[in-house]
Amino acid sequence: MIATAPPDTGRLDHRWTTALEDLLACGRGAGADLVEVFLERTDHLGVLAEQDTITSVTPAFGMGAGIRVFRGHRDGFVSTNDLSPTGLRRALEQALGMLGLEPSLHATSGFDGLPTLRDFAATKSDWLQRCPELQEATARLLEGTDQLQRQGSHLQARRGSYARDWQEVLVAASDGTFGRDIRLHQSVGLNVLAADGEHRAGVGRRYGTSDQPDDLRRWDATSSAAEVCGSAGTMLYADYVEAGQMPAVLANRFGGVIFHEACGHLLETTQVERGTTPFAERVGESIAHEAVTAIDEGLTGGAFGSLSMDDEGMEAQRTVLIQNGVLQRFISDRAGELRTGHSRTGSGRRQSHTFAAASRMRNTYIDAGPHTPEQLIASVEKGLYCKSMGGGSVGPTGQFNFAVEEAYLIENGQLTKPVKGATLIGEAKEVMPRISMCANDLELAAGFCGSVSGSIFVTVGQPHIKVDSITVGGR
Amino acid sequence: MANNTNGNNGLNANALRASLEQIAAANGIRRWDLGAACSTDISVQVDRGEAKQMKGAQRSSITVRVWNDEGLVGVTSTSDLTATGLERALSGAKEASAFGNPDDIPAFSPLATAPLAELDQPIHPPQGILRLLETLKEAESDLLSRHAAISTVPYNGLAERNSERLYLNSDGACRQQQLSTASLYLYARAEQTGRKPRSAGAVRLAYGANDLDIGGCISEAAERTISHLNYEPINTGRYTCVFSPEAFLDLVGAFSNLFNARAVLDGVSLSNRNSIGETVAVPFLDIHDNGLHPANIGASAFDGEGTPTKRLALLEGGVLRHFLHSEATARAFGVAPTGHAGLGAKVSVGPDWFEIGATPGSGGGQSGLDRFKAAEPIVWIDSLSALHAGVKASQGSFSLPFDGWLIQNGEPRSIEAATVAGDIRQVLKAIIGFEGDAKVTPDGLCPMVWVEGLSITGEA
């Protein structure tokens, strides 16, 4: 035996009730206002194919607990891999100690016990078994790299990657929260590096869903490869973009990263707490063009950022952030509600038990508008069409940036030559009022978001949108 | 949690080896190796004099590789170090080994039992979270008092970590290292009526919280934040740029595939198998990788495969001299492993800690460079942002937002918002020279680096 076994490693379910109630009662008896326990088991599989060979298969298993204790507006959080009664008790006592509290044998807790477990995972217990076995997963990836070879040209490197993340969670809190869920995320990535002399183009795409055990089986390797190879072929000989201020039309799907970075992060209560959002006091006011309605939700079936309950045990919901340009509400978690007064929205999320939950986005998108994409492009005399976006970030002053993977010039209302090397930068307060037109082709795209509570599965999305003026960095 | 038989919550190599040997034998596994790590962390954040969040963590994990009867390798990681967890990891690795790549089979490093360098890494007992909290509250208060415009310190943290790592293999190799480290970061935000908010910060590392240069961190965060208050937009154009040591190290790190043998073999490096001996930079530039530098807080004596860490010349006189290697890439190139490997079925390779400076005897390019005495406008790039999004590592190009100043007639003025764009191969050949002494940073050692003709995009 290397470490003490937890009460039951087979499943996180109602059999943990007594152990959890003991912890919660102990914490409340010590004087905590609220105690929350997050238990987790994970089963990850990563597969990498390069050229026509499987070069890496990486299974990973994990388990652990995160215990958070609140007193007033303060909280202490401790995580541990040790799920034994002793290990959990030690973690609780450490969290209590951070707030100057100590367990007492004689104290009464005022904690009445947990209610019946709310089991969101009841219909999901076979999901892991329904995912493709290794043999099938490797075959599908090799199909992807083979399609890249068939459809691409000047390809110096071809790569396909598959990730399957299964997570079982159990959340219990002294306010009566007691929920269990199973989450399943799968994603496939295709990447190529095209090279011809000094010309080079690296292009990648990732396709992902949640809660769809058959996702990899349904993945269309041929069309995915066509998308990647088409972009690489176009960008290989593209000139670098000429820098400056200009209007831009951003394509749908992953173009939604502009809202995610420029505005979404600034509507998290985490930012209100820090004083780093310019929108803190502006609920009910216009912060964007009237063409903009923006939503964050966890309900869209199969979307990468969907969830039955958040990591604080609250059921997901649809949250309208901006309605016709007017700020409606913030994305809030438990600590955010406590410290800012914005009520919880089922948005308390974390990468794993090693992070305390924080207010984080789920499926975040700008809603569809009345125009066609062609109308947006036709309205621009000289500007940039951003067909595919890369990653981005936002800083403490609200300054955002994101990379453009595939872009074209717009000249006299028409798309002309492809250009590369563009980075869009700006500030949320300034750019949101400049999103003046939204098209009728809303689509979502899978992605990952890194922030205070780690890297989480999210969806970004939008229809085609037009930004009247934005700074385009380039050469 | 790893076994406690040595009484300090650490890893007991002998007990772990005994358990693995037993489980491996029961599963018919004859050849295996393992990397293990455990740590305890405490950290605090504050917000205007109040504790914002206090955190503790106890982490443990292992990565185990097994070779099957066909010699193929499989790998599994787990944080479940119960006997059940270890058995599951070994059987998972054995299952994965059926999909091992027969064209690229990692082996034990021939240097996994070679002598290790002695590192001077004093172990400090933790101060405790309440002491850290008081220290950070004082630091925040001090920083807030430095200028009326500094309204908050939205990103801050003071942390202590005690950690241990080991490498074992079935041929008897045993590497083990203990470490204690502490870190402080302070990022202030300044606001003035009618002006955009500005932000900047500083970081310090040490082997214990008592050794942290807290005053220096406060002063640097304050000075940098205040220096960005008086900002103006910059005209788009080409400028001679002076990179701070931190910014230049970030840029070189983002393009470290230049030196990465794994990336070369995979065809995604800017170098190729024949690049050794090629001139890739100005003739007065040296770049070494030196994880053993005394200023490298938290240095590792060995890599993921147990190979000793060492100082390695990457560029000398602008000429590419060596690649970073794992056991497998070194074998492919017919050289010795360099101590830069991870641990996996396909082993990753990465740099440790760069030393960048003038080639001895070269003169170091233009002498007497002083950005405050330049005849032409100079862009001083203090820090780069969004490297994950703005760097195309396999293409060589970058387009990155930065914080910095435009210096005209000796007067620096903060730049409102701008990007710098270019190609790393052109940058390395457009270095004019160096300014000042090399500075120690968390990522390496580097002086100010002057580069001519870079494209700057501003909002003006």
Coordinates of N, CA and C in Angstrom, one line a residue, chain A residues 55-147:
Chain A
T55 N 2.2 8.3 -32.7 CA 3.4 8.5 -32.1 C 3.3 8.7 -30.6
S56 N 2.1 8.8 -30.1 CA 1.9 8.9 -28.6 C 0.5 8.5 -28.2
V57 N 0.4 7.7 -27.2 CA -0.8 7.4 -26.5 C -0.6 7.6 -25.1
T58 N -1.4 8.5 -24.5 CA -1.2 8.9 -23.1 C -2.5 8.9 -22.3
P59 N -2.7 7.7 -21.6 CA -3.8 7.7 -20.6 C -3.4 8.4 -19.4
A60 N -4.3 9.0 -18.7 CA -4.0 9.6 -17.4 C -5.2 9.5 -16.5
F61 N -5.0 9.1 -15.3 CA -6.1 9.0 -14.3 C -5.8 10.0 -13.1
G62 N -6.9 10.5 -12.6 CA -6.7 11.4 -11.4 C -7.8 11.3 -10.5
M63 N -7.6 11.8 -9.2 CA -8.6 11.9 -8.3 C -8.2 12.9 -7.2
G64 N -9.1 13.6 -6.6 CA -8.8 14.5 -5.6 C -10.0 15.3 -5.1
A65 N -9.7 16.1 -4.1 CA -10.8 16.9 -3.5 C -10.3 18.3 -3.3
G66 N -11.3 19.2 -3.4 CA -11.0 20.7 -3.1 C -12.0 21.1 -2.0
I67 N -11.5 21.6 -0.9 CA -12.4 22.0 0.2 C -12.3 23.5 0.4
R68 N -13.4 24.1 0.4 CA -13.5 25.6 0.5 C -14.3 26.0 1.7
V69 N -13.8 26.9 2.5 CA -14.5 27.3 3.7 C -14.6 28.8 3.6
F70 N -15.9 29.3 3.9 CA -16.2 30.7 3.9 C -16.4 31.2 5.3
R71 N -15.9 32.4 5.6 CA -16.3 33.1 6.8 C -16.3 34.6 6.5
G72 N -17.5 35.2 6.6 CA -17.7 36.5 6.1 C -17.4 36.5 4.6
H73 N -16.6 37.5 4.2 CA -16.3 37.6 2.7 C -15.0 36.9 2.4
R74 N -14.4 36.3 3.4 CA -13.1 35.6 3.2 C -13.4 34.1 2.9
D75 N -12.4 33.5 2.2 CA -12.5 32.0 2.1 C -11.1 31.4 2.1
G76 N -11.0 30.2 2.5 CA -9.8 29.4 2.4 C -10.0 28.2 1.6
F77 N -9.1 27.8 0.8 CA -9.3 26.7 -0.1 C -8.1 25.8 0.0
V78 N -8.3 24.5 0.1 CA -7.3 23.5 0.2 C -7.6 22.3 -0.8
S79 N -6.7 21.9 -1.5 CA -6.9 20.7 -2.4 C -5.9 19.6 -2.0
T80 N -6.4 18.4 -2.3 CA -5.5 17.2 -1.9 C -5.8 16.1 -2.9
N81 N -4.8 15.2 -3.1 CA -5.0 14.0 -3.8 C -5.4 12.9 -2.9
D82 N -5.4 13.1 -1.6 CA -5.6 12.1 -0.6 C -7.1 12.1 -0.2
L83 N -7.9 11.1 -0.7 CA -9.3 11.1 -0.4 C -9.6 10.2 0.8
S84 N -8.6 9.8 1.6 CA -8.9 9.0 2.8 C -9.6 9.9 3.8
P85 N -10.3 9.3 4.8 CA -10.9 10.2 5.8 C -9.9 11.1 6.5
T86 N -8.7 10.5 6.7 CA -7.6 11.3 7.4 C -7.2 12.5 6.5
G87 N -7.0 12.2 5.2 CA -6.6 13.2 4.2 C -7.6 14.3 4.1
L88 N -8.8 14.0 4.0 CA -9.9 15.0 3.8 C -10.0 15.8 5.1
R89 N -9.9 15.2 6.2 CA -10.0 15.9 7.5 C -8.8 16.9 7.7
R90 N -7.6 16.4 7.2 CA -6.4 17.3 7.3 C -6.6 18.5 6.4
A91 N -7.2 18.3 5.2 CA -7.4 19.4 4.3 C -8.4 20.4 4.9
L92 N -9.5 19.9 5.4 CA -10.5 20.7 6.0 C -9.9 21.6 7.2
E93 N -9.1 20.9 8.0 CA -8.5 21.6 9.1 C -7.5 22.7 8.7
Q94 N -6.8 22.4 7.6 CA -5.9 23.4 7.0 C -6.7 24.6 6.5
A95 N -7.8 24.3 5.8 CA -8.7 25.4 5.3 C -9.3 26.3 6.4
L96 N -9.7 25.6 7.5 CA -10.3 26.3 8.6 C -9.2 27.2 9.3
G97 N -8.0 26.6 9.4 CA -6.9 27.3 10.0 C -6.6 28.6 9.3
M98 N -6.8 28.6 7.9 CA -6.5 29.9 7.2 C -7.4 31.0 7.6
L99 N -8.6 30.6 8.2 CA -9.5 31.7 8.6 C -9.5 31.8 10.1
G100 N -8.5 31.2 10.7 CA -8.4 31.3 12.2 C -9.3 30.5 13.0
L101 N -9.9 29.4 12.3 CA -10.9 28.5 12.9 C -10.2 27.2 13.3
E102 N -10.8 26.6 14.3 CA -10.3 25.3 14.7 C -11.5 24.4 15.0
P103 N -11.4 23.1 14.6 CA -12.5 22.2 15.0 C -12.6 22.0 16.5
S104 N -13.8 21.8 17.0 CA -14.0 21.6 18.4 C -14.9 20.4 18.6
L105 N -14.5 19.5 19.5 CA -15.3 18.3 19.8 C -16.7 18.7 20.4
H106 N -16.7 19.9 21.0 CA -17.9 20.2 21.8 C -18.9 21.2 21.1
A107 N -18.4 21.7 20.0 CA -19.2 22.7 19.3 C -20.4 22.0 18.6
T108 N -21.5 22.7 18.5 CA -22.7 22.3 17.7 C -22.6 23.0 16.4
S109 N -22.9 22.2 15.3 CA -22.7 22.8 14.0 C -23.8 23.6 13.4
G110 N -25.0 23.3 13.8 CA -26.2 23.9 13.1 C -26.4 23.4 11.7
F111 N -25.7 22.3 11.4 CA -25.8 21.7 10.1 C -26.7 20.6 10.1
D112 N -27.8 20.6 9.3 CA -28.8 19.6 9.4 C -28.7 18.3 8.5
G113 N -27.6 18.2 7.9 CA -27.3 17.1 7.0 C -27.7 17.4 5.6
L114 N -27.2 16.5 4.7 CA -27.4 16.7 3.3 C -28.8 16.2 2.8
P115 N -29.4 16.8 1.8 CA -30.6 16.3 1.3 C -30.3 15.1 0.4
T116 N -31.3 14.5 -0.3 CA -31.1 13.4 -1.2 C -30.2 13.9 -2.4
L117 N -29.3 13.1 -2.8 CA -28.4 13.5 -3.8 C -29.1 13.8 -5.1
R118 N -28.8 15.0 -5.7 CA -29.3 15.3 -7.0 C -28.4 14.8 -8.1
D119 N -28.8 13.7 -8.7 CA -27.8 13.0 -9.6 C -28.0 13.3 -11.0
F120 N -27.2 14.2 -11.5 CA -27.3 14.6 -13.0 C -26.6 13.5 -13.8
A121 N -25.9 12.6 -13.1 CA -25.1 11.6 -13.9 C -25.9 10.3 -14.0
A122 N -27.2 10.2 -13.6 CA -27.9 9.0 -13.6 C -28.0 8.3 -14.9
T123 N -28.0 9.1 -16.0 CA -28.1 8.5 -17.3 C -26.8 8.5 -18.1
K124 N -25.7 8.8 -17.4 CA -24.4 9.0 -18.0 C -23.4 7.9 -17.6
S125 N -23.8 6.9 -16.8 CA -22.8 6.0 -16.2 C -22.1 5.2 -17.3
D126 N -22.7 5.0 -18.5 CA -22.1 4.2 -19.5 C -21.3 5.0 -20.5
W127 N -21.3 6.3 -20.3 CA -20.7 7.1 -21.4 C -19.2 6.8 -21.7
L128 N -18.5 6.5 -20.7 CA -17.0 6.2 -20.9 C -16.9 4.9 -21.7
Q129 N -17.7 4.0 -21.4 CA -17.6 2.7 -22.1 C -18.1 2.8 -23.5
R130 N -19.0 3.8 -23.8 CA -19.5 4.0 -25.2 C -18.5 4.8 -26.1
C131 N -17.5 5.4 -25.5 CA -16.5 6.1 -26.3 C -15.7 5.0 -27.1
P132 N -15.1 5.5 -28.2 CA -14.2 4.5 -28.9 C -13.1 3.9 -28.1
E133 N -12.8 2.7 -28.3 CA -11.7 2.0 -27.7 C -10.4 2.6 -28.4
L134 N -9.3 2.3 -27.8 CA -8.0 2.9 -28.4 C -7.8 2.5 -29.9
Q135 N -8.1 1.3 -30.2 CA -7.9 0.8 -31.6 C -8.7 1.7 -32.5
E136 N -9.9 1.9 -32.2 CA -10.8 2.7 -33.1 C -10.4 4.2 -33.1
A137 N -9.9 4.7 -32.0 CA -9.5 6.1 -31.9 C -8.3 6.3 -32.8
T138 N -7.3 5.4 -32.7 CA -6.1 5.6 -33.5 C -6.4 5.4 -35.0
A139 N -7.3 4.5 -35.3 CA -7.7 4.4 -36.7 C -8.3 5.6 -37.3
R140 N -9.2 6.3 -36.5 CA -9.8 7.5 -37.0 C -8.8 8.6 -37.1
L141 N -7.9 8.7 -36.2 CA -6.9 9.8 -36.3 C -6.0 9.6 -37.6
L142 N -5.6 8.3 -37.8 CA -4.8 8.1 -39.0 C -5.6 8.3 -40.3
E143 N -6.9 8.1 -40.2 CA -7.8 8.5 -41.3 C -7.7 10.0 -41.6
G144 N -7.6 10.8 -40.5 CA -7.5 12.2 -40.6 C -6.2 12.7 -41.2
T145 N -5.1 12.1 -40.8 CA -3.8 12.5 -41.4 C -3.6 12.0 -42.8
D146 N -4.3 10.9 -43.1 CA -4.3 10.4 -44.5 C -5.1 11.4 -45.4
Q147 N -6.2 11.9 -44.9 CA -7.0 12.9 -45.7 C -6.2 14.1 -45.9

